[in-house]
Coordinates of N, CA and C and ligand atoms in Angstrom, one line a residue:
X1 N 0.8 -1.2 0.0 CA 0.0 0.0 0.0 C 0.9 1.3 0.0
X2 N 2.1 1.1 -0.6 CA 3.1 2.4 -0.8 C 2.5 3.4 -1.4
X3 N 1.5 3.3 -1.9 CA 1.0 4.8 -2.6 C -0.4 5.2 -1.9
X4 N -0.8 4.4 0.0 CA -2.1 4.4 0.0 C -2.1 6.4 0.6
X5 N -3.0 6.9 0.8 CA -3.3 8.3 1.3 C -2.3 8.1 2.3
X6 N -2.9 7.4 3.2 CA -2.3 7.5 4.8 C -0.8 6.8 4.3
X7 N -0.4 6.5 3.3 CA 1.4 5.9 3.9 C 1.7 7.2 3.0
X8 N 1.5 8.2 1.8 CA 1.8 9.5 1.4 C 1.8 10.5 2.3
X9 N 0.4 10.2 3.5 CA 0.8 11.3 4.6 C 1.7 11.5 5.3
X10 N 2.6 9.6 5.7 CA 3.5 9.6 6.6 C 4.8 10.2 5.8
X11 N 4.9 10.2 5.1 CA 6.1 10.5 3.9 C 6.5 12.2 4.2
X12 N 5.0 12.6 4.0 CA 5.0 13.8 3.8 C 5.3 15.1 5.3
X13 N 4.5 13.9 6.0 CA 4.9 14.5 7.6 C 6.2 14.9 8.2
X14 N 6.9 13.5 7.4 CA 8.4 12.8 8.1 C 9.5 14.0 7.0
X15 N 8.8 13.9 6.0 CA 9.5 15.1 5.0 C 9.7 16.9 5.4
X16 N 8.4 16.8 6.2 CA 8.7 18.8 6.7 C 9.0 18.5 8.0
X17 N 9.1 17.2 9.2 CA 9.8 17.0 10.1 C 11.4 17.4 9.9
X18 N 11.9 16.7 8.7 CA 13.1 16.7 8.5 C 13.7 17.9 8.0
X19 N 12.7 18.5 7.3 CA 13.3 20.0 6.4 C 13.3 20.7 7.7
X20 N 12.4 21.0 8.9 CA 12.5 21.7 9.8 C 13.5 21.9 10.8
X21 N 13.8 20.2 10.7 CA 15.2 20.0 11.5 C 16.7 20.1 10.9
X22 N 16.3 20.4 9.7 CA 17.9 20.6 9.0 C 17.4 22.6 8.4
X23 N 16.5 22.9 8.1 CA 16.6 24.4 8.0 C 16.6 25.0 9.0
X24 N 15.4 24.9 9.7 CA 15.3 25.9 10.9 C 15.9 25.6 12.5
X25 N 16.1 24.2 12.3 CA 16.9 24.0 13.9 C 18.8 24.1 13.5
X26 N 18.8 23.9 12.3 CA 20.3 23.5 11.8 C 20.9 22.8 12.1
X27 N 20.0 21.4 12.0 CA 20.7 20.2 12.4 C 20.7 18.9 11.6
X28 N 21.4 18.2 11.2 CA 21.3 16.9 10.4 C 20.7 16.0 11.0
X29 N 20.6 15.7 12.3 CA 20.3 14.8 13.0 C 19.3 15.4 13.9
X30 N 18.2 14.7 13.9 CA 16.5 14.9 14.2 C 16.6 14.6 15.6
X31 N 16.6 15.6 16.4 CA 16.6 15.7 17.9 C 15.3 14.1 18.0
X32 N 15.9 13.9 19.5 CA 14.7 13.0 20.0 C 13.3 13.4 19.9
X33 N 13.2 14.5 20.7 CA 11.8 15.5 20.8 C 11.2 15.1 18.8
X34 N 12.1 15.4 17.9 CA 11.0 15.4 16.8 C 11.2 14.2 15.9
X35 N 11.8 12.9 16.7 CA 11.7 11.6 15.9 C 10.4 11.4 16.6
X36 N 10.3 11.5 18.0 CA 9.0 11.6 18.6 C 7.7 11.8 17.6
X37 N 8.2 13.0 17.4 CA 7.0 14.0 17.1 C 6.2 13.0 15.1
X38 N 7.5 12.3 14.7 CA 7.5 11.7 13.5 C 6.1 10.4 13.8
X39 N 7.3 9.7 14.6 CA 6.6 8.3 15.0 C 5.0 8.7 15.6
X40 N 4.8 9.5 16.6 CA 3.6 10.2 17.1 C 2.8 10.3 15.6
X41 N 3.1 11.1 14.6 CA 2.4 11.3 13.3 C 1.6 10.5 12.6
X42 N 3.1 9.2 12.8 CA 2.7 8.6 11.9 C 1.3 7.2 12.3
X43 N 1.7 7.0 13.7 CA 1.0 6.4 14.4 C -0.2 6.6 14.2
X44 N -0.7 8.5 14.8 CA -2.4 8.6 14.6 C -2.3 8.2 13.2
X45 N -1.8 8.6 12.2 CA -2.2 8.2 10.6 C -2.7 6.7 10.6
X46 N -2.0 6.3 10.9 CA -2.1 4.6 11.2 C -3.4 4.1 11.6
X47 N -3.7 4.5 12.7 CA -5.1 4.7 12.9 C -6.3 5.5 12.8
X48 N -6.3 6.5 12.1 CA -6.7 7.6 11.5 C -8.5 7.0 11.2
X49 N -9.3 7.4 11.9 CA -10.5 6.9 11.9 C -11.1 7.3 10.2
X50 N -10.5 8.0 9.5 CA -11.2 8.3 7.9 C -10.4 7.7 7.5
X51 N -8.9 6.5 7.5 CA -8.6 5.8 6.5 C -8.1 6.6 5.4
X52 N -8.7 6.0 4.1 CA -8.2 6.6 2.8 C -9.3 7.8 2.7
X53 N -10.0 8.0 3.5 CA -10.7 9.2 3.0 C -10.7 10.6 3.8
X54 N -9.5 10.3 3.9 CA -9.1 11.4 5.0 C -9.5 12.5 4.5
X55 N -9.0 13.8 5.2 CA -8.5 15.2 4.7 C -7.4 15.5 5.0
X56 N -7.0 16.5 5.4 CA -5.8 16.8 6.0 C -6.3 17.4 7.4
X57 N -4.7 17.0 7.7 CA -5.1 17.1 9.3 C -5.4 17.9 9.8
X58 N -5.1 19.4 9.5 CA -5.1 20.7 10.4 C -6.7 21.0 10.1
X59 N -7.5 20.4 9.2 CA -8.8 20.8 8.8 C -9.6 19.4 9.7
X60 N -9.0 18.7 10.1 CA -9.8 17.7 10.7 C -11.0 18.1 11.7
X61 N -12.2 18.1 11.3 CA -12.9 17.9 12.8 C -12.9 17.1 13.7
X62 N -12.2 16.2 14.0 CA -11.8 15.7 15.0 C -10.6 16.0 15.8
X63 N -9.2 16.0 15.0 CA -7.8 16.0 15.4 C -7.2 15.6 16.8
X64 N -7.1 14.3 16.4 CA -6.5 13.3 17.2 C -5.2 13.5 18.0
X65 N -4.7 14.2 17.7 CA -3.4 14.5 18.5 C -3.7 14.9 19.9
X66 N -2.6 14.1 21.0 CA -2.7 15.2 22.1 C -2.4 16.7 21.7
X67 N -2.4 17.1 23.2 CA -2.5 18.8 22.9 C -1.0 19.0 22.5
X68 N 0.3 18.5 23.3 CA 1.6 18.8 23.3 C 2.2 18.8 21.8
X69 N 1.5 17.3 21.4 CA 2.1 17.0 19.9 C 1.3 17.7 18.3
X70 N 0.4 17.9 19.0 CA -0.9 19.3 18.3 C -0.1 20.8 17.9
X71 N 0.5 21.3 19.2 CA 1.2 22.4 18.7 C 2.5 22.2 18.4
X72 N 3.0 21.1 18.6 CA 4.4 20.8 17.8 C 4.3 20.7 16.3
X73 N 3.5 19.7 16.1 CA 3.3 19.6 14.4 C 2.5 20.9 13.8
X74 N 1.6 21.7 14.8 CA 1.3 22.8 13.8 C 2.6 23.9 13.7
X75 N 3.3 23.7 15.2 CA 4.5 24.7 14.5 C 5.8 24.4 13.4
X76 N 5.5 22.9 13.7 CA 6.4 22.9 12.3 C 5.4 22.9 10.6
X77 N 4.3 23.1 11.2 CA 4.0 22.5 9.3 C 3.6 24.3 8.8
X78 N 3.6 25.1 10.2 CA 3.3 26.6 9.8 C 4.9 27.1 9.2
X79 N 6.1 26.5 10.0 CA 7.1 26.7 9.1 C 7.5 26.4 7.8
X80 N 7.4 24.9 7.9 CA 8.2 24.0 6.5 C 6.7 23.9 5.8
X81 N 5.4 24.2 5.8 CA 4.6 24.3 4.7 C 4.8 25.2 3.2
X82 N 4.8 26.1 3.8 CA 5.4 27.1 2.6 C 6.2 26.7 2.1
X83 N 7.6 26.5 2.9 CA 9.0 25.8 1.8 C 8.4 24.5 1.2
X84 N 8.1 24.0 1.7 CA 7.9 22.5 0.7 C 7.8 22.5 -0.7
X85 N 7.2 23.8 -0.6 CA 6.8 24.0 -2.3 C 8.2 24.6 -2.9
X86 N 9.3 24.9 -2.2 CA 10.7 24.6 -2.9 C 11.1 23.5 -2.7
X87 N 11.3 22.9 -1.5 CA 11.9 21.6 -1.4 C 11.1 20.5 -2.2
X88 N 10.2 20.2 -2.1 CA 9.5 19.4 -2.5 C 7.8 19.6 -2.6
X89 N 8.3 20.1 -4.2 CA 7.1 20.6 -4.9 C 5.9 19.4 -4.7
X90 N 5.7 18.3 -5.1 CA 4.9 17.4 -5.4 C 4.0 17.0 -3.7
X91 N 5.1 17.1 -2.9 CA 4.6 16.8 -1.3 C 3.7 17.8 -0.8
X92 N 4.2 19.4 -1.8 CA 3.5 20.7 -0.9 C 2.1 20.6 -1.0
X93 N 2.0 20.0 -3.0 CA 0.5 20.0 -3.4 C -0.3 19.1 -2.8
X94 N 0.3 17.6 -2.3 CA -0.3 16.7 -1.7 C -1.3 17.1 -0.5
X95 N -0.1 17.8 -0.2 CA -0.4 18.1 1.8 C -1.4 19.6 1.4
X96 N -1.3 20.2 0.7 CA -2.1 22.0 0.8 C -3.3 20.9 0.2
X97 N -3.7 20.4 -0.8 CA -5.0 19.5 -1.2 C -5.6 18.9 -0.2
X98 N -4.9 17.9 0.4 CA -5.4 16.5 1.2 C -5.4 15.6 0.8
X99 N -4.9 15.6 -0.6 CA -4.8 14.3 -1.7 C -4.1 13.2 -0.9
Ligands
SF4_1 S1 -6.1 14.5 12.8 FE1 -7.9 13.7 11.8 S2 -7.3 13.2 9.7 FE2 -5.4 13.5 10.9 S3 -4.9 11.4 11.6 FE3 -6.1 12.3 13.3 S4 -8.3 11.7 12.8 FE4 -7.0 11.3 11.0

C-alpha cells in the first residue's frame, strides 16, 4: 500500500519534520523531541478513523493529536509548509489538497 493516502501522509509529515530540522533548527540529525514528534504522526495516521478518505489534518474535525504533539506539528507544518513547495514541490500540493 506504498502509494495508499495515509502511507503519502507519513512521507509527507516525516519530509517537513526533516526539512525543519535541517533548515530551521540546523541540524542533520532529528533531535529525539522530533523523531518523537515523526513516529507520534505517523501512528495517529495509522489509525486515522477516515482511512483513505481522510483530509488533511489541520482541517480535521476531529484532530487526534494530544495537545503537546498538536502544537508541535502545527509549528512545524506553519514553518516548512510554505517551503515545501521549494523543497518538494509534489509533497507541498499533496499536503495544501489532502490528496
Ligand atoms: S487529525 Fe484527523 S485526519 Fe489526521 S490522523 Fe487524526 S483523525 Fe485522521
Amino acid at each position: 500500500m506504498k502509494n495508499s493516502k495515509i502511507e503519502q501522509s507519513k512521507k509527507i509529515v516525516r519530509e517537513m519534520v526533516e526539512l525543519y530540522c535541517r533548515r530551521h533548527l540546523k541540524t542533520d540529525t532529528i533531535p529525539e523531541e522530533y523523531s518523537h514528534l515523526i513516529d507520534y504522526a505517523c501512528r495517529r495516521l495509522d489509525h486515522c478513523r477516515f482511512g483513505e478518505e481522510k483530509g488533511a489534518c489541520k482541517n480535521c474535525p476531529v484532530h487526534c493529536y494530544a495537545p503537546k504533539e498538536r502544537e508541535a506539528i502545527s509549528r512545524v507544518m506553519r514553518w516548512a509548509g510554505p517551503r515545501m513547495l521549494f523543497y518538494s514541490p509534489k509533497a507541498a500540493i499533496l499536503h495544501l489538497f489532502g490528496k
